Short mmCIF file of C-alpha atoms in Angstrom, two decimals:
data_model
loop_
_atom_site.label_atom_id
_atom_site.label_comp_id
_atom_site.label_asym_id
_atom_site.label_seq_id
_atom_site.Cartn_x
_atom_site.Cartn_y
_atom_site.Cartn_z
CA UNK A 270 100.01 86.55 -55.61
CA UNK A 271 97.80 89.10 -58.12
CA UNK A 272 94.32 88.97 -58.17
CA UNK A 273 92.31 90.02 -61.13
CA UNK A 274 89.68 92.45 -60.55
CA UNK A 275 86.96 94.92 -62.11
CA UNK A 276 87.12 98.83 -62.87
CA UNK A 277 83.65 99.69 -62.04
CA UNK A 278 83.84 103.64 -61.84
CA UNK A 279 86.37 106.05 -62.88
CA UNK A 280 86.26 109.87 -62.67
CA UNK A 281 87.79 112.71 -61.77
CA UNK A 282 89.25 113.58 -58.22
CA UNK A 283 91.23 117.25 -59.57
CA UNK A 284 92.98 118.72 -62.60
CA UNK A 285 95.75 115.27 -63.70
CA UNK A 286 93.94 113.44 -60.75
CA UNK A 287 91.59 110.65 -61.45
CA UNK A 288 90.06 108.04 -59.19
CA UNK A 289 89.38 104.07 -59.85
CA UNK A 290 87.25 101.71 -58.00
CA UNK A 291 87.90 98.36 -57.83
CA UNK A 292 86.08 95.23 -57.51
CA UNK A 293 86.17 91.56 -57.59
CA UNK A 294 84.63 90.42 -60.94
CA UNK A 295 81.91 88.09 -59.25
CA UNK A 296 81.47 90.03 -56.64
CA UNK A 297 84.13 87.90 -53.95
CA UNK A 298 84.94 89.75 -50.85
CA UNK A 299 88.39 91.53 -51.03
CA UNK A 300 91.78 91.18 -48.69
CA UNK A 301 91.42 93.52 -45.68
CA UNK A 302 94.05 96.32 -45.65
CA UNK A 303 94.59 99.37 -42.88
CA UNK A 304 95.48 102.75 -42.98
CA UNK A 305 98.48 103.13 -45.23
CA UNK A 306 98.30 100.38 -47.18
CA UNK A 307 99.41 100.82 -51.05
CA UNK A 308 98.07 98.01 -53.72
CA UNK A 309 101.07 96.85 -57.00
CA UNK A 310 98.48 97.86 -59.92
CA UNK A 311 99.73 95.83 -62.63
CA UNK A 312 99.35 96.76 -66.20
CA UNK A 313 99.38 95.83 -69.70
CA UNK A 314 103.86 95.23 -70.89
CA UNK A 315 104.59 94.10 -67.38
CA UNK A 316 104.20 98.12 -65.81
CA UNK A 317 103.70 97.54 -61.75
CA UNK A 318 103.28 100.69 -59.98
CA UNK A 319 102.01 100.99 -56.18
CA UNK A 320 99.01 103.35 -55.41
CA UNK A 321 97.95 103.35 -51.72
CA UNK A 322 93.95 103.05 -50.96
CA UNK A 323 92.28 105.88 -50.11
CA UNK A 324 88.56 104.30 -49.50
CA UNK A 325 86.71 102.60 -47.44
CA UNK A 326 88.97 100.08 -45.10
CA UNK A 327 85.34 98.82 -43.35
CA UNK A 328 84.08 98.38 -47.38
CA UNK A 329 85.24 94.89 -48.02
CA UNK A 330 83.93 94.62 -51.93
CA UNK A 331 85.84 97.63 -53.33
CA UNK A 332 89.32 99.22 -53.72
CA UNK A 333 89.90 103.12 -54.51
CA UNK A 334 93.22 104.39 -55.65
CA UNK A 335 93.48 108.05 -56.44
CA UNK A 336 96.19 108.66 -59.52
CA UNK A 337 98.11 111.70 -60.56
CA UNK A 338 99.25 111.84 -63.96
CA UNK A 339 102.74 112.31 -63.88
CA UNK A 340 104.45 115.10 -66.19
CA UNK A 341 107.44 112.35 -66.62
CA UNK A 342 104.98 109.39 -66.87
CA UNK A 343 107.08 105.52 -67.83
CA UNK A 344 103.59 104.91 -69.20
CA UNK A 345 102.04 103.99 -65.87
CA UNK A 346 99.73 107.06 -65.00
CA UNK A 347 99.09 108.06 -68.60
CA UNK A 348 97.64 104.55 -69.82
CA UNK A 349 95.62 104.83 -66.73
CA UNK A 350 94.44 107.89 -67.25
CA UNK A 351 94.18 108.12 -71.14
CA UNK A 352 92.67 104.39 -72.09
CA UNK A 353 92.50 102.42 -68.93
CA UNK A 354 88.40 102.16 -69.41
CA UNK A 355 85.36 101.16 -66.64
CA UNK A 356 84.97 97.69 -67.12
CA UNK A 357 88.54 96.79 -67.61
CA UNK A 358 90.10 94.01 -65.63
CA UNK A 359 93.59 94.97 -64.17
CA UNK A 360 95.72 92.83 -61.76
CA UNK A 361 96.91 93.93 -58.43
CA UNK A 362 99.03 92.34 -55.79
CA UNK A 363 98.76 93.30 -51.99
CA UNK A 364 97.51 94.76 -50.29
CA UNK A 365 100.60 95.82 -48.10
CA UNK A 366 101.36 98.10 -45.85
CA UNK A 367 105.36 99.98 -44.84
CA UNK A 368 103.66 103.48 -43.48
CA UNK A 369 101.54 101.91 -40.93
CA UNK A 370 99.00 104.10 -37.98
CA UNK A 371 101.03 103.39 -35.28
CA UNK A 372 98.99 103.79 -31.91
CA UNK A 373 98.42 107.48 -30.30
CA UNK A 374 96.78 110.01 -28.69
CA UNK A 375 97.21 112.97 -30.83
CA UNK A 376 98.52 113.08 -34.33
CA UNK A 377 99.57 115.44 -36.76
CA UNK A 378 98.76 114.10 -40.91
CA UNK A 379 100.85 117.04 -43.80
CA UNK A 380 100.41 116.33 -47.18
CA UNK A 381 101.71 117.44 -50.35
CA UNK A 382 99.38 116.84 -53.38
CA UNK A 383 99.07 113.24 -54.13
CA UNK A 384 100.02 112.48 -51.18
CA UNK A 385 96.88 113.11 -49.17
CA UNK A 386 95.69 109.54 -50.27
CA UNK A 387 97.38 107.55 -47.56
CA UNK A 388 96.16 110.09 -45.32
CA UNK A 389 92.61 109.34 -45.74
CA UNK A 390 91.93 106.31 -44.23
CA UNK A 391 94.33 107.04 -41.38
CA UNK A 392 92.19 111.11 -40.56
CA UNK A 393 88.99 108.48 -40.70
CA UNK A 394 90.64 105.68 -38.38
CA UNK A 395 91.75 108.80 -35.92
CA UNK A 396 88.31 110.42 -35.64
CA UNK A 397 86.85 106.69 -35.21
CA UNK A 398 89.28 105.85 -32.61
CA UNK A 399 88.25 109.36 -30.73
CA UNK A 400 91.99 110.70 -31.29
CA UNK A 401 92.96 114.06 -31.48
CA UNK A 402 94.20 115.19 -34.97
CA UNK A 403 94.84 117.71 -37.37
CA UNK A 404 95.50 117.40 -41.21
CA UNK A 405 97.82 120.31 -43.36
CA UNK A 406 96.75 119.89 -46.80
CA UNK A 407 98.90 121.86 -49.27
CA UNK A 408 99.61 121.69 -53.54
CA UNK A 409 100.19 123.42 -55.93
CA UNK A 410 96.52 125.33 -56.82
CA UNK A 411 93.74 124.58 -55.37
CA UNK A 412 91.89 122.86 -58.42
CA UNK A 413 94.49 120.54 -58.13
CA UNK A 414 93.79 119.11 -54.77
CA UNK A 415 92.19 116.14 -53.95
CA UNK A 416 89.09 114.82 -51.70
CA UNK A 417 88.98 118.48 -50.52
CA UNK A 418 85.27 117.96 -50.72
CA UNK A 419 85.63 115.06 -48.56
CA UNK A 420 87.64 116.58 -45.78
CA UNK A 421 85.39 119.50 -45.50
CA UNK A 422 83.19 117.38 -43.17
CA UNK A 423 86.45 117.39 -40.34
CA UNK A 424 85.74 121.51 -40.41
CA UNK A 425 88.22 123.30 -38.82
CA UNK A 426 90.48 120.78 -37.78
CA UNK A 427 92.03 120.31 -41.84
CA UNK A 428 93.46 122.93 -42.71
CA UNK A 429 93.61 123.91 -47.06
CA UNK A 430 96.80 125.69 -48.63
CA UNK A 431 97.31 125.80 -51.80
CA UNK A 432 100.82 127.13 -52.86
CA UNK A 433 99.35 129.86 -55.38
CA UNK A 434 97.30 131.43 -52.48
CA UNK A 435 99.24 131.28 -49.52
CA UNK A 436 103.06 129.78 -50.49
CA UNK A 437 104.84 127.12 -48.86
CA UNK A 438 103.27 124.87 -45.95
CA UNK A 439 103.63 127.33 -42.70
CA UNK A 440 106.07 123.97 -41.01
CA UNK A 441 106.91 126.09 -38.24
CA UNK A 442 103.77 127.26 -36.56
CA UNK A 443 101.83 123.36 -37.51
CA UNK A 444 104.99 121.47 -35.81
CA UNK A 445 104.38 121.99 -32.08
CA UNK A 446 103.66 119.91 -29.69
CA UNK A 447 104.17 116.31 -29.58
CA UNK A 448 101.77 114.88 -31.38
CA UNK A 449 102.71 111.89 -33.86
CA UNK A 450 103.40 113.04 -37.31
CA UNK A 451 102.40 111.55 -40.60
CA UNK A 452 103.91 113.35 -43.65
CA UNK A 453 103.31 112.14 -47.66
CA UNK A 454 103.84 114.61 -50.84
CA UNK A 455 106.80 115.35 -52.53
CA UNK A 456 110.50 114.70 -51.29
CA UNK A 457 111.02 118.70 -50.45
CA UNK A 458 107.68 118.86 -47.99
CA UNK A 459 109.62 115.26 -46.52
CA UNK A 460 112.67 116.27 -46.11
CA UNK A 461 111.12 120.24 -44.54
CA UNK A 462 109.45 118.05 -42.25
CA UNK A 463 112.50 115.68 -41.23
CA UNK A 464 114.27 118.16 -40.50
CA UNK A 465 112.19 119.42 -37.88
CA UNK A 466 110.89 116.37 -35.98
CA UNK A 467 110.92 112.65 -36.23
CA UNK A 468 107.68 111.95 -38.94
CA UNK A 469 106.77 109.19 -40.19
CA UNK A 470 106.62 109.57 -43.78
CA UNK A 471 106.53 108.07 -46.71
CA UNK A 472 108.55 108.58 -50.25
CA UNK A 473 107.66 108.67 -53.90
CA UNK A 474 110.99 108.51 -54.76
CA UNK A 475 114.24 107.07 -53.27
CA UNK A 476 116.06 108.66 -50.52
CA UNK A 477 119.98 109.07 -51.76
CA UNK A 478 122.19 106.60 -49.45
CA UNK A 479 125.01 107.52 -51.29
CA UNK A 480 128.16 104.57 -51.81
CA UNK A 481 127.05 101.30 -50.86
CA UNK A 482 129.35 100.41 -47.34
CA UNK A 483 131.23 97.84 -49.74
CA UNK A 484 132.43 97.61 -53.56
CA UNK A 485 133.33 94.30 -53.38
CA UNK A 486 131.64 91.66 -54.67
CA UNK A 487 129.51 89.35 -51.75
CA UNK A 488 128.35 86.27 -51.49
CA UNK A 489 124.29 85.73 -51.23
CA UNK A 490 123.26 81.47 -50.67
CA UNK A 491 119.34 81.35 -51.36
CA UNK A 492 118.12 78.49 -48.79
CA UNK A 493 114.85 77.24 -50.13
CA UNK A 494 116.79 76.82 -53.40
CA UNK A 495 119.96 75.55 -52.43
CA UNK A 496 122.01 77.69 -54.48
CA UNK A 497 124.83 80.13 -53.88
CA UNK A 498 125.66 83.17 -55.98
CA UNK A 499 127.94 86.16 -56.21
CA UNK A 500 126.69 89.70 -56.63
CA UNK A 501 129.01 91.92 -58.60
CA UNK A 502 129.08 95.72 -57.87
CA UNK A 503 127.36 96.56 -60.84
CA UNK A 504 124.28 94.32 -59.90
CA UNK A 505 121.67 94.38 -57.94
CA UNK A 506 120.91 91.36 -55.37
CA UNK A 507 117.56 91.39 -56.97
CA UNK A 508 119.01 90.94 -60.45
CA UNK A 509 121.86 88.69 -59.17
CA UNK A 510 118.96 86.42 -58.05
CA UNK A 511 116.98 86.62 -61.08
CA UNK A 512 119.98 85.22 -62.99
CA UNK A 513 119.90 82.51 -60.74
CA UNK A 514 116.33 81.78 -62.17
CA UNK A 515 114.58 82.67 -58.79
CA UNK A 516 111.71 84.37 -59.47
CA UNK A 517 111.58 88.04 -57.07
CA UNK A 518 108.23 89.93 -57.42
CA UNK A 519 109.64 93.22 -57.53
CA UNK A 520 108.04 96.73 -58.75
CA UNK A 521 109.44 99.93 -57.86
CA UNK A 522 113.34 98.91 -58.19
CA UNK A 523 114.06 102.11 -56.10
CA UNK A 524 113.46 101.11 -52.22
CA UNK A 525 110.08 102.55 -52.50
CA UNK A 526 107.12 100.23 -52.42
CA UNK A 527 108.61 97.14 -50.48
CA UNK A 528 107.09 94.18 -53.38
CA UNK A 529 111.05 92.20 -52.68
CA UNK A 530 110.95 92.63 -49.08
CA UNK A 531 112.95 89.32 -48.12
CA UNK A 532 113.47 87.93 -44.76
CA UNK A 533 117.26 87.39 -43.79
CA UNK A 534 118.79 84.41 -41.87
CA UNK A 535 122.21 85.24 -41.62
CA UNK A 536 124.30 87.83 -42.61
CA UNK A 537 124.94 92.06 -42.42
CA UNK A 538 122.67 93.86 -45.01
CA UNK A 539 124.02 97.39 -46.38
CA UNK A 540 119.79 98.75 -46.02
CA UNK A 541 119.26 101.42 -48.72
CA UNK A 542 115.46 101.48 -48.64
CA UNK A 543 113.29 104.82 -47.84
CA UNK A 544 110.68 102.10 -46.18
CA UNK A 545 112.36 100.31 -43.46
CA UNK A 546 112.99 103.06 -39.65
CA UNK A 547 116.16 102.73 -37.15
CA UNK A 548 115.08 100.41 -35.76
CA UNK A 549 113.69 97.66 -38.45
CA UNK A 550 117.11 98.44 -39.65
CA UNK A 551 118.95 97.23 -37.00
CA UNK A 552 117.23 94.21 -36.71
CA UNK A 553 118.34 92.91 -39.91
CA UNK A 554 116.32 90.63 -40.35
CA UNK A 555 114.81 91.95 -44.24
CA UNK A 556 116.05 93.77 -46.77
CA UNK A 557 114.95 95.05 -50.18
CA UNK A 558 116.66 92.69 -52.65
CA UNK A 559 116.80 96.19 -55.17
CA UNK A 560 118.68 98.64 -53.87
CA UNK A 561 120.45 97.04 -50.09
CA UNK A 562 123.17 95.35 -50.45
CA UNK A 563 125.91 93.30 -47.83
CA UNK A 564 127.91 95.26 -45.15
CA UNK A 565 129.42 91.67 -44.47
CA UNK A 566 130.80 89.11 -46.32
CA UNK A 567 127.47 86.77 -47.23
CA UNK A 568 123.47 87.09 -46.19
CA UNK A 569 121.85 84.25 -46.72
CA UNK A 570 118.14 84.27 -47.62
CA UNK A 571 114.77 82.94 -47.36
CA UNK A 572 114.59 81.81 -51.34
#
């Protein structure tokens, strides 16, 4: 389900980054959200893009998102930067949260570039809870790093390290102790953090899982629709379900956004997303249809 919101503010947050503030056209309260949540922004031409909510979660009437102009934009960020204006209406889906903040006495947040957006509300939440926390924030240049001014109030708990001034982030110095680590940013940063510790991460690009477990076709039963279909090796479950005439909301088609999450009633999924943790994969009770497949001969989905 989507709702239409109006752009009530648009401003430059850094070089190549704009923020949008969205509100209901009639001033209605917006759905609640938690730190780490994102929304699906539906743009002209059917484009759907995910952006982390980075405003005040206690403000029930506006959402704020930060949008990086992608160098190889497929139309989404370019449209937002160049054409979307204050007063325009946009449709959003969500919020949904695949990057939840778990209770902890101590946190280390590691941000790279636009990866600061989901971490901003986490920092605020950790502060409200009285937890011990630090933020290590890197970017190409200081001018390209958003929200630095908002972070100044936290003093030396925030370490800002532009690459042109300091080089790559000194992870070995900061990834010490028993703090719960959250990281968001480009893939090289995520990989470097994951090599050093068990971190909770959010990705902009999918992990590489290699070839699927099985190359043969497999059967999918749609329990509510009372349909059975075969998923061919060259197509995704999402494509096969669509071919059968069943609509499933989807967006990234890379296993990074969570939009097409579907309950698994029976069977053994071959998880190929970049969202679920090991325990969630082992449970096998949900899957992301755009990338995940089957280990078993048959899956039963709640569709």
